[in-house]
Coordinates of C-alpha atoms in Angstrom, one line a residue:
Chain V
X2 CA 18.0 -0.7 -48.5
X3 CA 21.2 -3.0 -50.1
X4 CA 22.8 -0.7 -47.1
X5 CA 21.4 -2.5 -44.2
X6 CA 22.9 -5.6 -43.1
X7 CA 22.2 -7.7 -40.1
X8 CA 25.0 -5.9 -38.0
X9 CA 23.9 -2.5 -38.2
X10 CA 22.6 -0.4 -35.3
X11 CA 19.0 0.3 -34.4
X12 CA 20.4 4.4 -34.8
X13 CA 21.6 3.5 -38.5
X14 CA 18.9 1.8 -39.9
X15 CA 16.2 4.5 -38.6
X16 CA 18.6 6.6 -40.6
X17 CA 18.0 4.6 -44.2
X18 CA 14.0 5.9 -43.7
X19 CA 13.2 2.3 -45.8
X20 CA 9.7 2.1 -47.4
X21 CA 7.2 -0.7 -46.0
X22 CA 8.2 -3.1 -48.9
X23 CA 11.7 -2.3 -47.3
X24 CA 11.0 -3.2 -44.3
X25 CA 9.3 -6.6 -45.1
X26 CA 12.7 -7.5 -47.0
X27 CA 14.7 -6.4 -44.1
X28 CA 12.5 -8.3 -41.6
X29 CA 12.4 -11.0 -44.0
X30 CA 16.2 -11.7 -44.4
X31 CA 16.6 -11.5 -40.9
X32 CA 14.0 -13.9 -39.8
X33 CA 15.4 -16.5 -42.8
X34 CA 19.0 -15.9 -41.2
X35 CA 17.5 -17.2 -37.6
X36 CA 15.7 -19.8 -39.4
X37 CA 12.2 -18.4 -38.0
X38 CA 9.2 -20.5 -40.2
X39 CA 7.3 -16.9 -39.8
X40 CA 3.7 -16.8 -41.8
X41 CA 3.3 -13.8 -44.1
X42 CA 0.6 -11.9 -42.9
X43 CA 2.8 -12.3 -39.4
X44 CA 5.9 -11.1 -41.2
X45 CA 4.5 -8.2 -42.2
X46 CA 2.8 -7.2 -38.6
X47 CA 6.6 -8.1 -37.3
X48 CA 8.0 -5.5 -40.0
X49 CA 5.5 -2.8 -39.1
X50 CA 6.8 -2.8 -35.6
X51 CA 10.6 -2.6 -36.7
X52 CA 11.2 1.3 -36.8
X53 CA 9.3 1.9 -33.4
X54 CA 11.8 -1.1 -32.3
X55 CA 14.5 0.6 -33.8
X56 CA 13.6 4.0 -32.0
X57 CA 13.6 2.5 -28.9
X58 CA 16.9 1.1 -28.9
X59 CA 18.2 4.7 -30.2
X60 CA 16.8 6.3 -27.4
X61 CA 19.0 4.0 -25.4
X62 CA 22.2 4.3 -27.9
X63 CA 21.6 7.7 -27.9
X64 CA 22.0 8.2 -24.0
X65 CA 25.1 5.8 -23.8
X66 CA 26.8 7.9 -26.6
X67 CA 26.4 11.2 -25.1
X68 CA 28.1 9.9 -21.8
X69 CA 31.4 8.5 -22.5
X70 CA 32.7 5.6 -20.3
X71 CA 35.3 6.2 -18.1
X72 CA 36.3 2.5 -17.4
X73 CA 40.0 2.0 -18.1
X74 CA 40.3 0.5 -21.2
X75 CA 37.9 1.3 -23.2
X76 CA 39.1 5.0 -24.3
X77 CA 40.4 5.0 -27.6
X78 CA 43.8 4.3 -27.6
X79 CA 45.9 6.9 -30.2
X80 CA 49.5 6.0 -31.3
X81 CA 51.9 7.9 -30.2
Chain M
X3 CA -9.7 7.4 10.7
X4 CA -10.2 4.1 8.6
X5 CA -10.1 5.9 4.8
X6 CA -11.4 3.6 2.2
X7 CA -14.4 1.4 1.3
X8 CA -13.9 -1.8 3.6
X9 CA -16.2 -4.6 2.5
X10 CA -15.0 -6.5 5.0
X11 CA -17.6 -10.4 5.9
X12 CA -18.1 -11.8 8.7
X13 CA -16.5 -15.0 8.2
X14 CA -13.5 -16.1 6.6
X15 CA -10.1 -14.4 7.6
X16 CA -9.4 -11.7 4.4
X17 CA -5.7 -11.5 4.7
X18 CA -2.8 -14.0 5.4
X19 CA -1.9 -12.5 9.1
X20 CA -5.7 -13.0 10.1
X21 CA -5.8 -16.3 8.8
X22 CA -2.4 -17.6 10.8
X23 CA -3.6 -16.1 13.7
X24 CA -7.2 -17.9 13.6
X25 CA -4.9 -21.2 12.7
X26 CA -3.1 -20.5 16.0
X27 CA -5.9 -19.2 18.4
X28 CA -7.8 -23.0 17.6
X29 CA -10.1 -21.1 15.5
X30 CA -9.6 -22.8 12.5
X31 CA -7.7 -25.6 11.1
X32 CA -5.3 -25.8 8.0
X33 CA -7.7 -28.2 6.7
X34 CA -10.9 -25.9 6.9
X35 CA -8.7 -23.3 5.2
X36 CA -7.9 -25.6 2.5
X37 CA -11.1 -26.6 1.8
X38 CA -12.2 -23.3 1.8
X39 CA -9.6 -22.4 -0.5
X40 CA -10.0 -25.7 -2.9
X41 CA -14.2 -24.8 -2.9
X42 CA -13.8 -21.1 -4.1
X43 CA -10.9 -21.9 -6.4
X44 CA -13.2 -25.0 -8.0
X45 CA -16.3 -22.5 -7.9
X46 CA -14.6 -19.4 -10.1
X47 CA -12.3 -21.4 -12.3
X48 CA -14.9 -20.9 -15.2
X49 CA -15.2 -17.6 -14.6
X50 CA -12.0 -16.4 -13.6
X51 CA -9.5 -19.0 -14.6
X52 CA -7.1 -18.6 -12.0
X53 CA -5.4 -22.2 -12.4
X54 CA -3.8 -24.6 -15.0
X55 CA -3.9 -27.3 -11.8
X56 CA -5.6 -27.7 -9.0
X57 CA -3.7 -30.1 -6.8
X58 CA -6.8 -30.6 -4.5
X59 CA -5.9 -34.2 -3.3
X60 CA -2.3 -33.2 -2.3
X61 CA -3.2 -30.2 -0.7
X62 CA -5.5 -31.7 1.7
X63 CA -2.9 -33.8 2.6
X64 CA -0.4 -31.4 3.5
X65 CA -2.8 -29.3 5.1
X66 CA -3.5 -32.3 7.2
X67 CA 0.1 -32.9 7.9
X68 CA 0.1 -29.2 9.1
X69 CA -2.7 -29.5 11.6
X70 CA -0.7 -32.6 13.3
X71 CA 2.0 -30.3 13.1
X72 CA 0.7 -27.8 15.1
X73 CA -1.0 -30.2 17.7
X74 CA 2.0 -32.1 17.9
X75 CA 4.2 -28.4 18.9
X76 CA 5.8 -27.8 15.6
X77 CA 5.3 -24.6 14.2
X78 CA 7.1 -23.8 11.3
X79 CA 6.2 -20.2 11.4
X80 CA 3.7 -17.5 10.1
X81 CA 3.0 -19.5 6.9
X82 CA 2.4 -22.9 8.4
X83 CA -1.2 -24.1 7.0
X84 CA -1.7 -21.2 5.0
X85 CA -3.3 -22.2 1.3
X86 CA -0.5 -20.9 -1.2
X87 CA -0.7 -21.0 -5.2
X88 CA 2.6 -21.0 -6.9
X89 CA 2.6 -19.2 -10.7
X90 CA 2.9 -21.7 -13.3
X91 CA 6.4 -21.4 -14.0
X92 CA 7.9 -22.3 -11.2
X93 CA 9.0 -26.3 -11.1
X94 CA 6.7 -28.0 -8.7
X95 CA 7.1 -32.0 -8.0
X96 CA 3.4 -32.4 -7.2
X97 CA 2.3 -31.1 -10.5
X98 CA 3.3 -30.4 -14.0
X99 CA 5.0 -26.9 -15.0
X100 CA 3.0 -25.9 -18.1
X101 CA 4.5 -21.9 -18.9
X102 CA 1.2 -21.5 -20.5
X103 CA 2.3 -22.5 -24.0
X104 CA 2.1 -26.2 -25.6
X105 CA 5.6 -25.2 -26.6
X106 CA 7.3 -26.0 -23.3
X107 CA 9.3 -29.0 -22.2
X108 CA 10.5 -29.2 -18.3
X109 CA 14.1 -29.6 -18.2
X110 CA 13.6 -30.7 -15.0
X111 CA 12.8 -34.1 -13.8
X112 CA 9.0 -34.5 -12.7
X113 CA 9.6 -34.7 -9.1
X114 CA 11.7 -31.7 -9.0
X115 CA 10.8 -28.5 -6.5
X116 CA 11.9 -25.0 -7.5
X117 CA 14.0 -23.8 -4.7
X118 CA 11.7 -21.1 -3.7
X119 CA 8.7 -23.5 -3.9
X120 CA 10.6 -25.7 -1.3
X121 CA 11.2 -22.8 0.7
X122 CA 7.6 -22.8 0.7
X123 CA 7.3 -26.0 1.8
X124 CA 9.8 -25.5 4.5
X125 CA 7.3 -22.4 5.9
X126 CA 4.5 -25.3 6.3
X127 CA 2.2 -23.8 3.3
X128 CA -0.1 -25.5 1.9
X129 CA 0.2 -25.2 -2.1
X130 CA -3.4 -25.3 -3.6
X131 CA -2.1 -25.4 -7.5
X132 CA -0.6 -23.7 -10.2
X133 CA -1.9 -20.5 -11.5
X134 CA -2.5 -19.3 -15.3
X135 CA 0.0 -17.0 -16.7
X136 CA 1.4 -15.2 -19.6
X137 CA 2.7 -17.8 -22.1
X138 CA 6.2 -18.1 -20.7
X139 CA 5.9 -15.2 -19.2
X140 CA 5.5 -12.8 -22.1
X141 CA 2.7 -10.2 -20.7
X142 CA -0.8 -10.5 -20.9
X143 CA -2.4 -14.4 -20.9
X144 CA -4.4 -14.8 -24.7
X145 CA -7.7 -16.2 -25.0
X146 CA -7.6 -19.5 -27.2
X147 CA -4.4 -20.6 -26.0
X148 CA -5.6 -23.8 -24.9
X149 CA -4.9 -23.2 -21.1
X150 CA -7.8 -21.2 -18.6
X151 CA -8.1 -17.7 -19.9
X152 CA -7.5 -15.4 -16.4
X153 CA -10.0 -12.8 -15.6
X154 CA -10.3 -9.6 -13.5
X155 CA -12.7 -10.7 -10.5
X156 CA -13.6 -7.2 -10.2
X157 CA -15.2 -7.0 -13.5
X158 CA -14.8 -10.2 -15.9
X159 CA -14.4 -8.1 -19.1
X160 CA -11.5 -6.5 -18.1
X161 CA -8.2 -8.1 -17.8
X162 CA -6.3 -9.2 -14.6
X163 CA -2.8 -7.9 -16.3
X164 CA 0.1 -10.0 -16.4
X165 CA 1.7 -12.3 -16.5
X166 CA 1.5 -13.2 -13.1
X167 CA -2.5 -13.0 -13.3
X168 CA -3.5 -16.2 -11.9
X169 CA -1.3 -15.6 -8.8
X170 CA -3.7 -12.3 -8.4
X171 CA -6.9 -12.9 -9.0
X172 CA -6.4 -16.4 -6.8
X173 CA -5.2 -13.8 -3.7
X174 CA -7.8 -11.2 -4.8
X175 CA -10.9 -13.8 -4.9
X176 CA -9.8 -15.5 -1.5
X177 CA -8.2 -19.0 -3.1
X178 CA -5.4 -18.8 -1.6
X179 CA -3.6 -16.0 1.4
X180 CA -1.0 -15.6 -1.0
X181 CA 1.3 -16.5 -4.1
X182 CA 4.7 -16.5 -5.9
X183 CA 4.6 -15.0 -9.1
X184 CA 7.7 -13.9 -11.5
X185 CA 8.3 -10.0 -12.4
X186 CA 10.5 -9.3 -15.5
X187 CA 8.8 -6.0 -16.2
X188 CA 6.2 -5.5 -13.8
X189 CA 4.5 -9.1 -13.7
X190 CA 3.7 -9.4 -10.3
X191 CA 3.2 -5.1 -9.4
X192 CA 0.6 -5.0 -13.3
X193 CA -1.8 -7.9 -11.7
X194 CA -1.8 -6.9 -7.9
X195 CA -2.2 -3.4 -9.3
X196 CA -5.2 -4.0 -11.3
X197 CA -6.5 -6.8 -8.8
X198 CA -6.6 -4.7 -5.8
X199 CA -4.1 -6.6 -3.7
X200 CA -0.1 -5.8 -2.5
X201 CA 2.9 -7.3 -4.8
X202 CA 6.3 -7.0 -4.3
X203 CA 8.9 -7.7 -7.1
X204 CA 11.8 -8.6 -4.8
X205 CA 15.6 -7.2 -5.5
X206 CA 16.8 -9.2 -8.3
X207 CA 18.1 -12.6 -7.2
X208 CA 16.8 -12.1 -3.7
X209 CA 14.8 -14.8 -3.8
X210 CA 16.0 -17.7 -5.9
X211 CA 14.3 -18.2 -9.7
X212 CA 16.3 -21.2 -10.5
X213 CA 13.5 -24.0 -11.5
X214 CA 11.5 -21.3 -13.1
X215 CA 10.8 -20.9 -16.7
X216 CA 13.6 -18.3 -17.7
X217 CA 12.3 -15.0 -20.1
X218 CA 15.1 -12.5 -19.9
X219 CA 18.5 -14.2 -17.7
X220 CA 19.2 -10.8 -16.7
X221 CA 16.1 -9.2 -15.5
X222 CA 13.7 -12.0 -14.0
X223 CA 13.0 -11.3 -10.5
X224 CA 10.9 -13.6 -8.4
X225 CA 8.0 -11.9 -6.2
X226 CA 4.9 -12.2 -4.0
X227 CA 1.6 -11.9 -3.7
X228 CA -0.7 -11.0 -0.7
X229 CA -3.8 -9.0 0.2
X230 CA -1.8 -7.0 2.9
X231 CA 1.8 -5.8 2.9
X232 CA 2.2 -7.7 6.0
X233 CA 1.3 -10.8 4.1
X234 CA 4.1 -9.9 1.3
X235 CA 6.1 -9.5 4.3
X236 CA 5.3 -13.0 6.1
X237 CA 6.1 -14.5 2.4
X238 CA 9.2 -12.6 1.5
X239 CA 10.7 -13.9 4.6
X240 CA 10.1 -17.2 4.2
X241 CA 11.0 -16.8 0.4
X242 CA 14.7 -14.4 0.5
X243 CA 17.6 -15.6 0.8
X244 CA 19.8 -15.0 3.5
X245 CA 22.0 -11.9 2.7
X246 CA 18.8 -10.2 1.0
X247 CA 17.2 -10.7 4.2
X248 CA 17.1 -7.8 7.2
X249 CA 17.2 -8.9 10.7
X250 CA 13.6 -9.0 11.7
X251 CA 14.0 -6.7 14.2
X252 CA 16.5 -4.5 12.7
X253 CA 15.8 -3.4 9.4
X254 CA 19.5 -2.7 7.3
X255 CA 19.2 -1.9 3.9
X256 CA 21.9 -0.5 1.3
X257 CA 21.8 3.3 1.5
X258 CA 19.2 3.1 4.4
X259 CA 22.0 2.4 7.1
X260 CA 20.4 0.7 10.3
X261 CA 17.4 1.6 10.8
X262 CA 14.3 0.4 13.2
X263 CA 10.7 0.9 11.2
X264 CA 8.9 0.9 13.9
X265 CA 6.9 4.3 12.6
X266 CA 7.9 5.8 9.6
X267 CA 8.7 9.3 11.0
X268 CA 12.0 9.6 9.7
X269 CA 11.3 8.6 5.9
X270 CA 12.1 10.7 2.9
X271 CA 9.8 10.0 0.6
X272 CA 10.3 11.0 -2.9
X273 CA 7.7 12.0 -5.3
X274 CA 8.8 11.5 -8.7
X275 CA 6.8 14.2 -10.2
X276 CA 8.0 14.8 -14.0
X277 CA 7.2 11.9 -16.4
X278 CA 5.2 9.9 -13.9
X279 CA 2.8 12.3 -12.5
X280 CA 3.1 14.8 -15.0
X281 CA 2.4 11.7 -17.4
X282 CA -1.4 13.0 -19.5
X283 CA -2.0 8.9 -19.9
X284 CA -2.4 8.7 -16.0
X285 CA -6.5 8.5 -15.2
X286 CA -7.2 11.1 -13.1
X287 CA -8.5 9.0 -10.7
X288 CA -5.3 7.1 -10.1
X289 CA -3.4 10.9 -9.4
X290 CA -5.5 11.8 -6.8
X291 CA -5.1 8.1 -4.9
X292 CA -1.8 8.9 -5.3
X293 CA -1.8 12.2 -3.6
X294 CA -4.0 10.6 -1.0
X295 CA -1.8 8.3 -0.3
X296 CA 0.9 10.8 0.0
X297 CA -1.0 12.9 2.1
X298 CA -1.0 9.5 4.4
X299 CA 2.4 9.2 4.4
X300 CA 3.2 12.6 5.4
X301 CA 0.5 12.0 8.5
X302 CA 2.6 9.7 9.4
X303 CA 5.3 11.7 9.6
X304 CA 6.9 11.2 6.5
X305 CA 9.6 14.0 4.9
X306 CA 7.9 14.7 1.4
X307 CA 10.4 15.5 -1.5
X308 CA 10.1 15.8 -5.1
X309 CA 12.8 13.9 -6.8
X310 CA 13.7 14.1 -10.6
X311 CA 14.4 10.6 -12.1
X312 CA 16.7 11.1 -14.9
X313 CA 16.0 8.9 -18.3
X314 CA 12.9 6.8 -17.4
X315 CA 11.6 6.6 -20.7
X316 CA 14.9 5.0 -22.0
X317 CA 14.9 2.8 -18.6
X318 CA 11.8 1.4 -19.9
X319 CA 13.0 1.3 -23.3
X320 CA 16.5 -0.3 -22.2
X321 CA 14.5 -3.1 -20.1
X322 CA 12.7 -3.8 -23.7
X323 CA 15.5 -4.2 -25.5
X324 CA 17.2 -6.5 -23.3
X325 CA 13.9 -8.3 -22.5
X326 CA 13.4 -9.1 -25.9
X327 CA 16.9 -9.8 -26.9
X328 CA 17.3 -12.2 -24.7
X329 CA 14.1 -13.6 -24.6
X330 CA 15.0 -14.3 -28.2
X331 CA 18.6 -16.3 -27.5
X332 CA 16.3 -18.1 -24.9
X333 CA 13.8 -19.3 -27.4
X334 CA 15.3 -19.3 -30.8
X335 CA 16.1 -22.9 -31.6
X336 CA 12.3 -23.5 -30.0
X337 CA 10.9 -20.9 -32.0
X338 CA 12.2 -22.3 -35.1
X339 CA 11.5 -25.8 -34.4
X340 CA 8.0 -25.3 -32.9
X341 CA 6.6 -21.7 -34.2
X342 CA 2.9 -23.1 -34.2
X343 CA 2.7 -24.5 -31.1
X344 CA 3.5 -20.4 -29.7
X345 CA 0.8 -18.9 -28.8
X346 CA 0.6 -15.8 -31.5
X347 CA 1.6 -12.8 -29.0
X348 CA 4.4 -14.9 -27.8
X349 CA 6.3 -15.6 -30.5
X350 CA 5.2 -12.0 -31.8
X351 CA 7.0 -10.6 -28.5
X352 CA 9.9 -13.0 -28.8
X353 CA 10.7 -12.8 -32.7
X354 CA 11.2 -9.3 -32.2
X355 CA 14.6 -10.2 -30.5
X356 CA 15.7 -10.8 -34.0
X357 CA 15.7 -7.2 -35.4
X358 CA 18.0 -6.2 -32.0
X359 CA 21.9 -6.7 -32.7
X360 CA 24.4 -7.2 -30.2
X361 CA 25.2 -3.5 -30.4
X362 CA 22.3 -2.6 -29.4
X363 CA 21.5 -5.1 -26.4
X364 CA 24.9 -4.0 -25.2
X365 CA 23.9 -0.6 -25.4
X366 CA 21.2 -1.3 -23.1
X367 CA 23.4 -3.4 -20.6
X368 CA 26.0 -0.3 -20.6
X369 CA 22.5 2.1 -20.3
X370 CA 21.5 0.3 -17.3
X371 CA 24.7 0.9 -15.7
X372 CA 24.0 4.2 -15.9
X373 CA 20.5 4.2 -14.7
X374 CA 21.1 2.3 -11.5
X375 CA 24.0 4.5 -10.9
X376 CA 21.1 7.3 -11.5
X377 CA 19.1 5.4 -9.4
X378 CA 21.9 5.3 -6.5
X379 CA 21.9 8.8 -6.3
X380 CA 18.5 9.5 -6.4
X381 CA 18.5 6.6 -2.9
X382 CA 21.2 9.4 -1.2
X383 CA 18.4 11.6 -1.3
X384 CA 15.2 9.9 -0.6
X385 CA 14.6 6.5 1.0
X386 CA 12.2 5.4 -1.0
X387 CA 10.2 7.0 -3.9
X388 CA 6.5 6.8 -5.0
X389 CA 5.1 6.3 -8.6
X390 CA 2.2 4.7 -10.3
X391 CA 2.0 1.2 -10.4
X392 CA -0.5 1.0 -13.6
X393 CA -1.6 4.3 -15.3
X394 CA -5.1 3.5 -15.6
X395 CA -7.2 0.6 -14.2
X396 CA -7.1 -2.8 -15.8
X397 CA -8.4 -2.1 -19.8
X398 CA -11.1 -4.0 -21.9
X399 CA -10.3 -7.8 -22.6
X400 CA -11.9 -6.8 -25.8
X401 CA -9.2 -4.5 -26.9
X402 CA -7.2 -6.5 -29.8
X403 CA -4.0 -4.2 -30.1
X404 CA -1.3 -6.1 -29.2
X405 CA 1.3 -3.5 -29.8
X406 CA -0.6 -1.6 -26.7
X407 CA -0.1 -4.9 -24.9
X408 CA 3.6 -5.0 -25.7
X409 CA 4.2 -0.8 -24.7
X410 CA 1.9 -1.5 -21.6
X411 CA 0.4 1.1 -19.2
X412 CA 3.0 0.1 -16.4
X413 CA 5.3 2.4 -14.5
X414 CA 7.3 -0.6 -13.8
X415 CA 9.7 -2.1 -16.0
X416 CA 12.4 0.7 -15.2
X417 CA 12.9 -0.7 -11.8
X418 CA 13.3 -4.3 -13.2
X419 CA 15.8 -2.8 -15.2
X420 CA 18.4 -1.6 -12.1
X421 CA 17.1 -4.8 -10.1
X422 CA 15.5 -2.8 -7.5
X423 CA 12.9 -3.8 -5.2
X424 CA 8.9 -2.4 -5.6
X425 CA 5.4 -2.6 -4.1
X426 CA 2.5 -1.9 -5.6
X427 CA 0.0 -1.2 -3.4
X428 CA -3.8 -0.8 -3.4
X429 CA -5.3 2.6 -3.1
X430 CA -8.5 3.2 -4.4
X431 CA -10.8 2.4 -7.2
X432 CA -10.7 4.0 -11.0
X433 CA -13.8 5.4 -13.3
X434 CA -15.1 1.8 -14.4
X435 CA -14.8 0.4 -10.2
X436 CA -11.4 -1.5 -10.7
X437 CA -9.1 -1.5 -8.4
X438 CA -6.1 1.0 -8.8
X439 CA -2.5 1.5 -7.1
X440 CA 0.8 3.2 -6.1
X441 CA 4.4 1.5 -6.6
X442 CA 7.1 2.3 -3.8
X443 CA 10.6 1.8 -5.2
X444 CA 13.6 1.4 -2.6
X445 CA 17.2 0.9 -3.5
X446 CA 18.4 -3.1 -3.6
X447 CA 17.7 -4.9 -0.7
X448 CA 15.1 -2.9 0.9
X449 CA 12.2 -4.9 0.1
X450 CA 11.5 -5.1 4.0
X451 CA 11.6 -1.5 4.6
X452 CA 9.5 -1.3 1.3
X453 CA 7.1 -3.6 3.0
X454 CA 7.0 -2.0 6.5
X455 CA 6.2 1.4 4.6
X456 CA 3.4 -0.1 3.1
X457 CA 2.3 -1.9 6.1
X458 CA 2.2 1.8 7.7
X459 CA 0.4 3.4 5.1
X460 CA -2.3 0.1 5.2
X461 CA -2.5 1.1 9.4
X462 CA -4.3 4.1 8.3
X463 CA -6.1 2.6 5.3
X464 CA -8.6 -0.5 4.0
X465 CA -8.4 -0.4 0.5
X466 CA -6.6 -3.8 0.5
X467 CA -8.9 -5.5 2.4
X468 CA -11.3 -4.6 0.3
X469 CA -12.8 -7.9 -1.7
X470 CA -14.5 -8.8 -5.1
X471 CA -17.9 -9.2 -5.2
X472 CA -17.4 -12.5 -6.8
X473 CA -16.3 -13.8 -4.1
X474 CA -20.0 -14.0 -3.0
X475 CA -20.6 -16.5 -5.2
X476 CA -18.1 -18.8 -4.2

């Protein structure tokens, strides 16, 4: 859990597996951070939802990964 | 032959076209219309709950203004007259703009018109009020919100979808010929599906959405609302803007090349088979109208093709994400300032923004690059492909799961997602007697040729004229 931060990808934190307490924290901190007055018995409804969230924007991730861009510019760039 | 169950009166003009004609053959007047209109819509509001605002007194008087119009020799064209309602979201200067939520503030002065509610005007329509919606614009309206809670006028315990539902069940239950409505995920196609009448959710930006309550910057599409596709059609010209709009006569669409419609002989139709056919969640009954209407199509003439739409399910996941993402940057200082006065599936749907990160919404922007490249291809193949609107007819008010809500029984959202045009059209009835649908989805811009499809298809069948018995209350 101490893993996930705000910042990380849907595809990283379906990886941490967190526990429903988890989950609550997680959705807790983030909702704090936006300044969100968010009841308790909502907060936990909201955290319920978050790895069904998070799989849905993996599915997406996962799509863009497997197909590269080809737009100058955004290859990696390796010294020579 | 007529296919269909046509409960057709004797009496008042069903659909938009009818109507305009009776208006110009002396029949009627823009005033009876109105009133009409104005009687029915005061009549059902209990039951159906069509309207935040009736605007009764103003709409006499510009139906008034159209009859001296019209004896006078100005025409403003196949709207003028015609009893309109406008979705509660769009900025209207003869009434407030609620969203639905007690957490809304216009940003706009009071006597300010949206630009597509002025195009309205322009036509000579007659605007009969504001219709109940989705609380800004977040799916299905929620009883105990404080506003009219909408229901299905084919059965009142079912819902009229949303969040354009208003704007259908005021075209279904003859209060108005026709309606604007908003589509960020299938708004306007879920409720005309699920109402028995044709929606179209215009190309992205085709016609204007400036003065409406924003959702999701990126994906809001305006759209109509008529009993006919020849009514969408009268609307969406008086609605698009100019380069979105075909020559009348000559119908020019991207990836269509120039092409008349006068008879759909030389349409490819695709059938997209795997994931929406295939799809075990789609009633049984909504398959076969499919098929039927398929079978209609190729009557007329139609080339019939199965087509393979790559990624769907992420299409409709991608549309979430950014849906919700920027719903969220749309409503966050609101949300923090005013949580209790959200409705609680609102701020449910929009909180969820929170647990996205800009990773992940651009993610989905780079996805949907993809997909309407996808979609591009699949257009080189096929003009126009065919899918369920709705995968079962409208579901139980009753039903308290507002994650099913949120994940919706719409074939819609991935179209919203590459901004391309669709219809939902009527074509039959499902197991409980609701209405049911197709969706035809063109490549951007071809919202006309969308509609003259449809328009064929309705040549050879009635199940959009068909009306709700509660209309014989009214």
């Amino acid at each position: 859990m101490s893993a996930a931060i705000a910042t990380d990808t849907a595809t990283n934190l379906m990886e941490l597996q967190m526990t429903d307490q988890d989950l609550l924290e997680y959705a807790r901190r983030l909702v704090d951070h936006a300044g969100l007055p968010v009841p308790e018995a909502e907060l936990r409804d909201l955290a319920q939802v978050l790895p069904d969230l998070w799989q849905q924007a993996a599915a997406v991730s996962a799509v863009v990964t497997a197909t590269p861009p080809v737009t100058a510019g955004t290859e990696e760039v390796t010294a020579p | 032959m007529i296919a269909g169950n046509p409960m057709i009166p004797d009496g008042d003009p069903t659909t938009l076209t009818e109507a305009a004609h009776l208006l110009r053959a002396g029949r009627v007047t823009a005033v009876q219309l109105t009133e009409l209109a104005l009687r029915r819509s005061v009549a059902l509001q209990s039951t159906l709950g069509a309207f935040t605002t009736i605007t009764a007194d103003r709409a006499m008087a510009a139906a008034r203004r159209a009859d001296a119009e019209l004896a006078g020799g100005i025409d403003r064209g196949p709207l003028h007259g015609l009893p309109i309602a406008v979705k509660d979201m769009f900025a209207t200067a003869d009434a407030p703009t609620s969203a639905n939520s007690r957490a809304f503030r216009a940003p706009w002065p009071a006597d300010y018109d949206a630009p597509a509610v002025g195009r309205l005007r322009s036509a000579g329509t007659v605007l009969i009020g504001k219709t109940t919606a989705g609380e800004f614009g977040c799916g299905e309206p929620q009883p105990g919100s404080g506003f009219p809670f909408p229901r299905n006028p084919w059965n009142v315990g079912h819902t009229p979808a949303g969040s354009s539902s208003g704007s259908a069940i005021a075209v279904a239950a003859g209060m108005a010929w026709g309606a604007l409505g908003g589509d960020t995920g299938g708004s306007v196609r879920g409720p005309a599906a699920v109402n028995g009448i044709t929606g179209l959710c215009a190309t992205l930006g085709a016609i204007p959405t400036e003065g409406a309550v924003a959702l999701s910057w990126s994906m809001d599409a305006a759209g109509v609302l008529g009993r006919s596709a020849a009514d969408c059609l009268a609307l969406w010209r008086a609605l698009s803007t100019d380069r979105h709009r075909a020559d009348p006569d000559t119908v020019t669409t991207v990836g269509l090349g120039e092409q008349r419609m006068d008879s759909p002989a030389t349409v490819r139709l695709g059938v997209a088979e795997a994931y929406f056919l295939d799809d075990p969640d789609l009633q049984p009954e909504v398959l076969s109208g499919i098929r039927d209407a398929i079978e209609v199509f190729r009557g007329l003439g139609a080339d019939i093709a199965d087509v393979r739409v790559r990624w769907p399910h992420e299409a409709k996941q991608a549309a979430t994400v950014i849906t919700l993402a920027e719903g969220f940057h749309r409503h966050r200082r609101n949300l923090s300032d005013r949580w209790s006065e959200y409705g609680t599936a609102a701020r449910s749907f929009l909180a969820r923004g929170a647990f996205l990160t800009a990773a992940d919404y651009l993610d989905a922007q780079r996805f949907r690059r993809q997909f309407s490249d996808e979609m591009a291809a699949v257009f080189r193949t096929v003009d126009a492909l065919v899918v369920p609107s709705m995968k079962t007819e409208a579901a139980r008010i009753d039903r308290t799961d507002l994650e099913d809500r949120f994940r919706g029984r719409n074939c819609t959202r991935q179209w919203n997602l590459a901004g391309l045009p669709s219809l939902s059209v009527p074509c039959g009835f499902g197991p409980g007697g609701l209405p049911i649908a197709f969706q035809l989805v063109g490549p951007p811009n071809s919202d006309e040729y969308l509609l003259r499809l449809a328009e064929a298809y309705q040549t050879r069948t009635s199940w959009h004229l068909c009306r709700p018995p509660v209309m014989s209350t009214a």
